[in-house]
Amino acid sequence: MGRTAAGTVLGLAAALALTAGCDSAGDAVGGAVSSATAAVASAAERKMDEVEDGVDAKGDVKTGEPRADGDRTVTEVTATNPGDEDADYTVMVDFRDGDGKLLDAVVLNIDAVAPGTSKSGTARSNRQLSGVTKTEIGRALRH
């Protein structure tokens, strides 16, 4: 689901919340956010599945501390190539709340990492995240 579709879902949920009363309002908005988050995570998984000839490289990749950047949350992602030739990395980064609940997921490419070296990129959330946010590598492929 793209940003426009997610925004539409959230907008409809907010409109429903205004007409449905307080208790069901929170449920409606929470359900819409949960649904939008699941759709974004599913899209990220599909993007990872498109990588051809990728091998699991979760151990080669790490995230830094998440931080605010305007209205988004970002984290530095570093890939270290243990191989003997250049490698590209496709990495799915999960943004989670303090309880471990998935808030967002993004896919980042880090290209042309030379053998025995590290290279970094920035993963940027799709939407504004509030509260304590943690990041983790959901999947990582070296190709």
CSV table of N, CA, C and O in Angstrom, one decimal, residues 26-114:
chain,number,residue,atom,x,y,z
A,26,GLY,N,-11.5,4.9,19.0
A,26,GLY,CA,-10.1,4.4,19.2
A,26,GLY,C,-9.9,3.1,18.5
A,26,GLY,O,-8.9,2.8,18.0
A,27,ASP,N,-10.9,2.2,18.6
A,27,ASP,CA,-10.8,0.9,17.9
A,27,ASP,C,-10.7,1.1,16.4
A,27,ASP,O,-9.9,0.4,15.8
A,28,ALA,N,-11.5,2.0,15.8
A,28,ALA,CA,-11.5,2.2,14.4
A,28,ALA,C,-10.1,2.7,13.9
A,28,ALA,O,-9.6,2.2,13.0
A,29,VAL,N,-9.6,3.7,14.6
A,29,VAL,CA,-8.3,4.3,14.2
A,29,VAL,C,-7.2,3.2,14.5
A,29,VAL,O,-6.4,3.0,13.6
A,30,GLY,N,-7.2,2.5,15.6
A,30,GLY,CA,-6.2,1.5,15.9
A,30,GLY,C,-6.3,0.4,14.8
A,30,GLY,O,-5.2,-0.1,14.4
A,31,GLY,N,-7.5,0.0,14.4
A,31,GLY,CA,-7.6,-1.0,13.4
A,31,GLY,C,-7.1,-0.6,12.1
A,31,GLY,O,-6.5,-1.3,11.3
A,32,ALA,N,-7.4,0.7,11.7
A,32,ALA,CA,-6.9,1.2,10.4
A,32,ALA,C,-5.4,1.3,10.4
A,32,ALA,O,-4.7,0.9,9.4
A,33,VAL,N,-4.8,1.8,11.5
A,33,VAL,CA,-3.3,1.8,11.6
A,33,VAL,C,-2.7,0.5,11.5
A,33,VAL,O,-1.8,0.2,10.8
A,34,SER,N,-3.3,-0.5,12.2
A,34,SER,CA,-2.8,-1.9,12.2
A,34,SER,C,-2.9,-2.4,10.8
A,34,SER,O,-2.0,-3.1,10.3
A,35,SER,N,-4.0,-2.2,10.1
A,35,SER,CA,-4.2,-2.7,8.8
A,35,SER,C,-3.2,-2.1,7.8
A,35,SER,O,-2.6,-2.7,7.0
A,36,ALA,N,-3.0,-0.8,8.0
A,36,ALA,CA,-2.0,-0.1,7.1
A,36,ALA,C,-0.6,-0.6,7.3
A,36,ALA,O,0.2,-0.8,6.4
A,37,THR,N,-0.3,-0.8,8.6
A,37,THR,CA,1.0,-1.3,8.9
A,37,THR,C,1.2,-2.7,8.4
A,37,THR,O,2.3,-3.0,7.8
A,38,ALA,N,0.2,-3.6,8.5
A,38,ALA,CA,0.3,-4.9,7.9
A,38,ALA,C,0.5,-4.9,6.4
A,38,ALA,O,1.3,-5.6,5.8
A,39,ALA,N,-0.2,-3.9,5.7
A,39,ALA,CA,-0.1,-3.8,4.3
A,39,ALA,C,1.3,-3.3,3.9
A,39,ALA,O,1.9,-3.8,2.9
A,40,VAL,N,1.9,-2.4,4.6
A,40,VAL,CA,3.2,-1.9,4.3
A,40,VAL,C,4.2,-3.1,4.6
A,40,VAL,O,5.2,-3.3,3.7
A,41,ALA,N,4.1,-3.8,5.6
A,41,ALA,CA,5.0,-4.9,5.9
A,41,ALA,C,4.9,-6.0,4.8
A,41,ALA,O,5.9,-6.6,4.4
A,42,SER,N,3.7,-6.2,4.3
A,42,SER,CA,3.5,-7.2,3.3
A,42,SER,C,4.1,-6.7,2.0
A,42,SER,O,4.8,-7.5,1.3
A,43,ALA,N,4.0,-5.5,1.7
A,43,ALA,CA,4.7,-4.9,0.5
A,43,ALA,C,6.2,-5.0,0.6
A,43,ALA,O,6.9,-5.3,-0.4
A,44,ALA,N,6.7,-4.8,1.8
A,44,ALA,CA,8.2,-4.9,2.0
A,44,ALA,C,8.6,-6.4,1.8
A,44,ALA,O,9.7,-6.6,1.2
A,45,GLU,N,7.8,-7.3,2.3
A,45,GLU,CA,8.2,-8.7,2.1
A,45,GLU,C,8.1,-9.1,0.6
A,45,GLU,O,9.0,-9.8,0.1
A,46,ARG,N,7.2,-8.6,-0.1
A,46,ARG,CA,7.1,-8.9,-1.6
A,46,ARG,C,8.3,-8.3,-2.3
A,46,ARG,O,8.9,-9.0,-3.2
A,47,LYS,N,8.8,-7.1,-1.9
A,47,LYS,CA,9.9,-6.5,-2.5
A,47,LYS,C,11.2,-7.4,-2.2
A,47,LYS,O,12.0,-7.6,-3.1
A,48,MET,N,11.3,-7.9,-1.0
A,48,MET,CA,12.4,-8.8,-0.7
A,48,MET,C,12.3,-10.1,-1.5
A,48,MET,O,13.4,-10.6,-2.0
A,49,ASP,N,11.1,-10.6,-1.7
A,49,ASP,CA,11.0,-11.8,-2.5
A,49,ASP,C,11.3,-11.7,-4.0
A,49,ASP,O,11.6,-12.7,-4.7
A,50,GLU,N,11.4,-10.4,-4.5
A,50,GLU,CA,11.8,-10.2,-5.9
A,50,GLU,C,13.3,-10.3,-6.1
A,50,GLU,O,13.7,-10.4,-7.3
A,51,VAL,N,14.1,-10.3,-5.1
A,51,VAL,CA,15.5,-10.4,-5.2
A,51,VAL,C,15.9,-11.8,-5.7
A,51,VAL,O,15.5,-12.8,-5.1
A,52,GLU,N,16.6,-11.8,-6.8
A,52,GLU,CA,17.0,-13.1,-7.4
A,52,GLU,C,18.4,-13.4,-6.9
A,52,GLU,O,19.3,-12.6,-6.8
A,53,ASP,N,18.6,-14.7,-6.6
A,53,ASP,CA,19.9,-15.3,-6.2
A,53,ASP,C,20.5,-14.6,-5.0
A,53,ASP,O,21.7,-14.5,-4.8
A,54,GLY,N,19.6,-14.2,-4.1
A,54,GLY,CA,20.0,-13.6,-2.8
A,54,GLY,C,20.2,-14.7,-1.8
A,54,GLY,O,19.5,-15.7,-1.8
A,55,VAL,N,21.2,-14.5,-1.0
A,55,VAL,CA,21.5,-15.4,0.1
A,55,VAL,C,21.3,-14.7,1.5
A,55,VAL,O,21.5,-13.5,1.5
A,56,ASP,N,20.9,-15.4,2.5
A,56,ASP,CA,20.6,-14.8,3.8
A,56,ASP,C,21.9,-14.1,4.3
A,56,ASP,O,23.0,-14.7,4.3
A,57,ALA,N,21.8,-12.8,4.6
A,57,ALA,CA,22.9,-12.1,5.1
A,57,ALA,C,22.6,-11.3,6.3
A,57,ALA,O,23.2,-10.2,6.6
A,58,LYS,N,21.6,-11.7,7.1
A,58,LYS,CA,21.2,-11.0,8.3
A,58,LYS,C,22.3,-10.7,9.2
A,58,LYS,O,22.4,-9.7,9.8
A,59,GLY,N,23.3,-11.7,9.3
A,59,GLY,CA,24.4,-11.5,10.1
A,59,GLY,C,25.4,-10.5,9.6
A,59,GLY,O,26.3,-10.0,10.4
A,60,ASP,N,25.3,-10.0,8.4
A,60,ASP,CA,26.2,-9.1,7.8
A,60,ASP,C,25.8,-7.6,8.0
A,60,ASP,O,26.5,-6.7,7.7
A,61,VAL,N,24.5,-7.5,8.5
A,61,VAL,CA,23.9,-6.1,8.5
A,61,VAL,C,23.5,-5.8,10.0
A,61,VAL,O,23.0,-6.6,10.7
A,62,LYS,N,23.6,-4.5,10.3
A,62,LYS,CA,23.1,-4.0,11.6
A,62,LYS,C,22.5,-2.6,11.5
A,62,LYS,O,22.8,-1.9,10.5
A,63,THR,N,21.6,-2.3,12.4
A,63,THR,CA,21.0,-1.0,12.4
A,63,THR,C,21.7,-0.1,13.6
A,63,THR,O,22.1,-0.7,14.6
A,64,GLY,N,21.6,1.2,13.4
A,64,GLY,CA,22.0,2.1,14.4
A,64,GLY,C,20.8,2.5,15.3
A,64,GLY,O,19.8,1.9,15.2
A,65,GLU,N,21.0,3.5,16.1
A,65,GLU,CA,20.0,4.0,16.9
A,65,GLU,C,19.0,4.8,16.1
A,65,GLU,O,19.4,5.6,15.3
A,66,PRO,N,17.7,4.5,16.2
A,66,PRO,CA,16.7,5.3,15.5
A,66,PRO,C,16.7,6.7,16.0
A,66,PRO,O,16.9,7.0,17.2
A,67,ARG,N,16.4,7.7,15.1
A,67,ARG,CA,16.3,9.1,15.5
A,67,ARG,C,15.3,9.8,14.6
A,67,ARG,O,15.0,9.3,13.5
A,68,ALA,N,14.8,10.9,15.1
A,68,ALA,CA,13.8,11.7,14.4
A,68,ALA,C,14.5,12.5,13.3
A,68,ALA,O,15.6,12.9,13.5
A,69,ASP,N,13.9,12.6,12.1
A,69,ASP,CA,14.4,13.4,11.0
A,69,ASP,C,13.2,14.0,10.4
A,69,ASP,O,12.5,13.4,9.5
A,70,GLY,N,12.9,15.2,10.8
A,70,GLY,CA,11.6,15.9,10.4
A,70,GLY,C,10.5,15.1,10.9
A,70,GLY,O,10.4,14.8,12.1
A,71,ASP,N,9.5,14.7,10.1
A,71,ASP,CA,8.4,14.0,10.5
A,71,ASP,C,8.5,12.5,10.4
A,71,ASP,O,7.5,11.7,10.5
A,72,ARG,N,9.7,12.0,10.2
A,72,ARG,CA,10.0,10.6,10.0
A,72,ARG,C,11.0,10.1,11.0
A,72,ARG,O,11.7,10.9,11.6
A,73,THR,N,11.1,8.8,11.1
A,73,THR,CA,12.1,8.2,12.0
A,73,THR,C,13.1,7.5,11.0
A,73,THR,O,12.7,6.9,10.0
A,74,VAL,N,14.4,7.7,11.3
A,74,VAL,CA,15.5,7.1,10.4
A,74,VAL,C,16.4,6.3,11.3
A,74,VAL,O,16.5,6.5,12.5
A,75,THR,N,17.1,5.4,10.6
A,75,THR,CA,18.2,4.7,11.3
A,75,THR,C,19.3,4.4,10.2
A,75,THR,O,19.0,4.2,9.0
A,76,GLU,N,20.5,4.4,10.6
A,76,GLU,CA,21.6,4.0,9.7
A,76,GLU,C,21.7,2.5,9.7
A,76,GLU,O,21.6,1.8,10.7
A,77,VAL,N,21.8,2.0,8.5
A,77,VAL,CA,22.0,0.5,8.3
A,77,VAL,C,23.4,0.3,7.7
A,77,VAL,O,23.7,0.9,6.7
A,78,THR,N,24.2,-0.6,8.3
A,78,THR,CA,25.5,-0.9,7.8
A,78,THR,C,25.6,-2.3,7.4
A,78,THR,O,25.3,-3.2,8.2
A,79,ALA,N,26.1,-2.5,6.2
A,79,ALA,CA,26.4,-3.9,5.7
A,79,ALA,C,27.9,-4.1,5.6
A,79,ALA,O,28.6,-3.2,5.1
A,80,THR,N,28.3,-5.2,6.1
A,80,THR,CA,29.8,-5.6,6.1
A,80,THR,C,29.9,-6.8,5.2
A,80,THR,O,29.3,-7.8,5.5
A,81,ASN,N,30.7,-6.7,4.2
A,81,ASN,CA,30.8,-7.8,3.2
A,81,ASN,C,32.0,-8.7,3.6
A,81,ASN,O,33.1,-8.3,3.5
A,82,PRO,N,31.7,-9.9,4.0
A,82,PRO,CA,32.7,-10.9,4.4
A,82,PRO,C,33.3,-11.6,3.2
A,82,PRO,O,34.2,-12.4,3.4
A,83,GLY,N,32.7,-11.4,2.0
A,83,GLY,CA,33.1,-12.2,0.8
A,83,GLY,C,34.3,-11.7,0.2
A,83,GLY,O,35.0,-10.8,0.7
A,84,ASP,N,34.6,-12.3,-1.0
A,84,ASP,CA,35.8,-11.9,-1.7
A,84,ASP,C,35.5,-11.2,-3.0
A,84,ASP,O,36.4,-11.0,-3.9
A,85,GLU,N,34.3,-10.8,-3.2
A,85,GLU,CA,33.9,-9.9,-4.3
A,85,GLU,C,32.8,-8.9,-3.9
A,85,GLU,O,32.2,-9.1,-2.9
A,86,ASP,N,32.7,-7.9,-4.7
A,86,ASP,CA,31.6,-6.9,-4.4
A,86,ASP,C,30.3,-7.5,-4.2
A,86,ASP,O,30.0,-8.5,-4.9
A,87,ALA,N,29.5,-7.0,-3.4
A,87,ALA,CA,28.1,-7.5,-3.1
A,87,ALA,C,27.1,-6.4,-2.9
A,87,ALA,O,27.5,-5.3,-2.4
A,88,ASP,N,25.9,-6.6,-3.4
A,88,ASP,CA,24.8,-5.7,-3.1
A,88,ASP,C,24.0,-6.3,-2.0
A,88,ASP,O,23.8,-7.6,-1.9
A,89,TYR,N,23.4,-5.5,-1.2
A,89,TYR,CA,22.5,-5.9,-0.1
A,89,TYR,C,21.1,-5.3,-0.2
A,89,TYR,O,21.0,-4.1,-0.5
A,90,THR,N,20.1,-6.1,0.0
A,90,THR,CA,18.7,-5.6,0.1
A,90,THR,C,18.3,-6.0,1.5
A,90,THR,O,18.3,-7.2,1.9
A,91,VAL,N,17.9,-5.0,2.2
A,91,VAL,CA,17.6,-5.1,3.6
A,91,VAL,C,16.2,-4.6,4.0
A,91,VAL,O,15.8,-3.5,3.6
A,92,MET,N,15.5,-5.4,4.7
A,92,MET,CA,14.2,-5.0,5.3
A,92,MET,C,14.4,-4.6,6.7
A,92,MET,O,14.9,-5.4,7.5
A,93,VAL,N,14.1,-3.4,7.0
A,93,VAL,CA,14.2,-2.8,8.4
A,93,VAL,C,12.8,-2.7,9.0
A,93,VAL,O,11.9,-2.1,8.4
A,94,ASP,N,12.7,-3.3,10.2
A,94,ASP,CA,11.4,-3.2,10.9
A,94,ASP,C,11.6,-2.1,12.0
A,94,ASP,O,12.5,-2.1,12.7
A,95,PHE,N,10.6,-1.2,12.1
A,95,PHE,CA,10.5,-0.2,13.1
A,95,PHE,C,9.4,-0.7,14.1
A,95,PHE,O,8.3,-1.1,13.7
A,96,ARG,N,9.8,-0.9,15.4
A,96,ARG,CA,8.9,-1.4,16.4
A,96,ARG,C,8.8,-0.5,17.6
A,96,ARG,O,9.7,0.3,17.8
A,97,ASP,N,7.6,-0.6,18.3
A,97,ASP,CA,7.5,0.2,19.5
A,97,ASP,C,8.2,-0.4,20.7
A,97,ASP,O,8.8,-1.5,20.5
A,98,GLY,N,8.1,0.2,21.8
A,98,GLY,CA,8.8,-0.3,23.0
A,98,GLY,C,8.3,-1.7,23.4
A,98,GLY,O,9.1,-2.5,24.1
A,99,ASP,N,7.1,-2.2,23.0
A,99,ASP,CA,6.6,-3.5,23.3
A,99,ASP,C,6.9,-4.5,22.2
A,99,ASP,O,6.5,-5.7,22.3
A,100,GLY,N,7.6,-4.1,21.2
A,100,GLY,CA,8.0,-5.0,20.1
A,100,GLY,C,6.9,-5.1,19.0
A,100,GLY,O,7.1,-5.8,18.0
A,101,LYS,N,5.9,-4.3,19.1
A,101,LYS,CA,4.8,-4.3,18.0
A,101,LYS,C,5.3,-3.6,16.8
A,101,LYS,O,5.9,-2.5,16.9
A,102,LEU,N,5.1,-4.2,15.6
A,102,LEU,CA,5.5,-3.6,14.4
A,102,LEU,C,4.8,-2.3,14.1
A,102,LEU,O,3.6,-2.3,14.1
A,103,LEU,N,5.6,-1.3,13.8
A,103,LEU,CA,5.0,0.0,13.4
A,103,LEU,C,5.1,0.3,12.0
A,103,LEU,O,4.3,1.0,11.4
A,104,ASP,N,6.2,-0.1,11.4
A,104,ASP,CA,6.5,0.2,9.9
A,104,ASP,C,7.6,-0.8,9.5
A,104,ASP,O,8.3,-1.4,10.3
A,105,ALA,N,7.7,-0.9,8.2
A,105,ALA,CA,8.8,-1.7,7.6
A,105,ALA,C,9.2,-1.1,6.3
A,105,ALA,O,8.3,-0.6,5.5
A,106,VAL,N,10.5,-1.0,6.0
A,106,VAL,CA,11.0,-0.4,4.8
A,106,VAL,C,12.1,-1.3,4.2
A,106,VAL,O,12.7,-2.1,4.9
A,107,VAL,N,12.3,-1.2,2.9
A,107,VAL,CA,13.4,-1.9,2.2
A,107,VAL,C,14.4,-0.9,1.7
A,107,VAL,O,14.1,0.1,1.1
A,108,LEU,N,15.6,-1.3,2.0
A,108,LEU,CA,16.8,-0.4,1.6
A,108,LEU,C,17.8,-1.2,0.8
A,108,LEU,O,18.0,-2.4,1.1
A,109,ASN,N,18.3,-0.6,-0.2
A,109,ASN,CA,19.4,-1.3,-1.0
A,109,ASN,C,20.7,-0.6,-0.6
A,109,ASN,O,20.8,0.6,-0.6
A,110,ILE,N,21.7,-1.4,-0.4
A,110,ILE,CA,23.1,-0.9,-0.2
A,110,ILE,C,23.9,-1.6,-1.3
A,110,ILE,O,24.1,-2.8,-1.2
A,111,ASP,N,24.3,-0.9,-2.3
A,111,ASP,CA,25.0,-1.5,-3.4
A,111,ASP,C,26.5,-1.4,-3.4
A,111,ASP,O,27.1,-0.5,-2.8
A,112,ALA,N,27.1,-2.3,-4.1
A,112,ALA,CA,28.6,-2.3,-4.3
A,112,ALA,C,29.4,-2.2,-3.0
A,112,ALA,O,30.3,-1.3,-2.9
A,113,VAL,N,29.2,-3.1,-2.1
A,113,VAL,CA,30.0,-3.1,-0.9
A,113,VAL,C,31.2,-4.0,-1.2
A,113,VAL,O,31.1,-5.2,-1.6
A,114,ALA,N,32.4,-3.4,-1.2
A,114,ALA,CA,33.6,-4.1,-1.5
A,114,ALA,C,34.0,-5.2,-0.5
A,114,ALA,O,33.5,-5.1,0.7
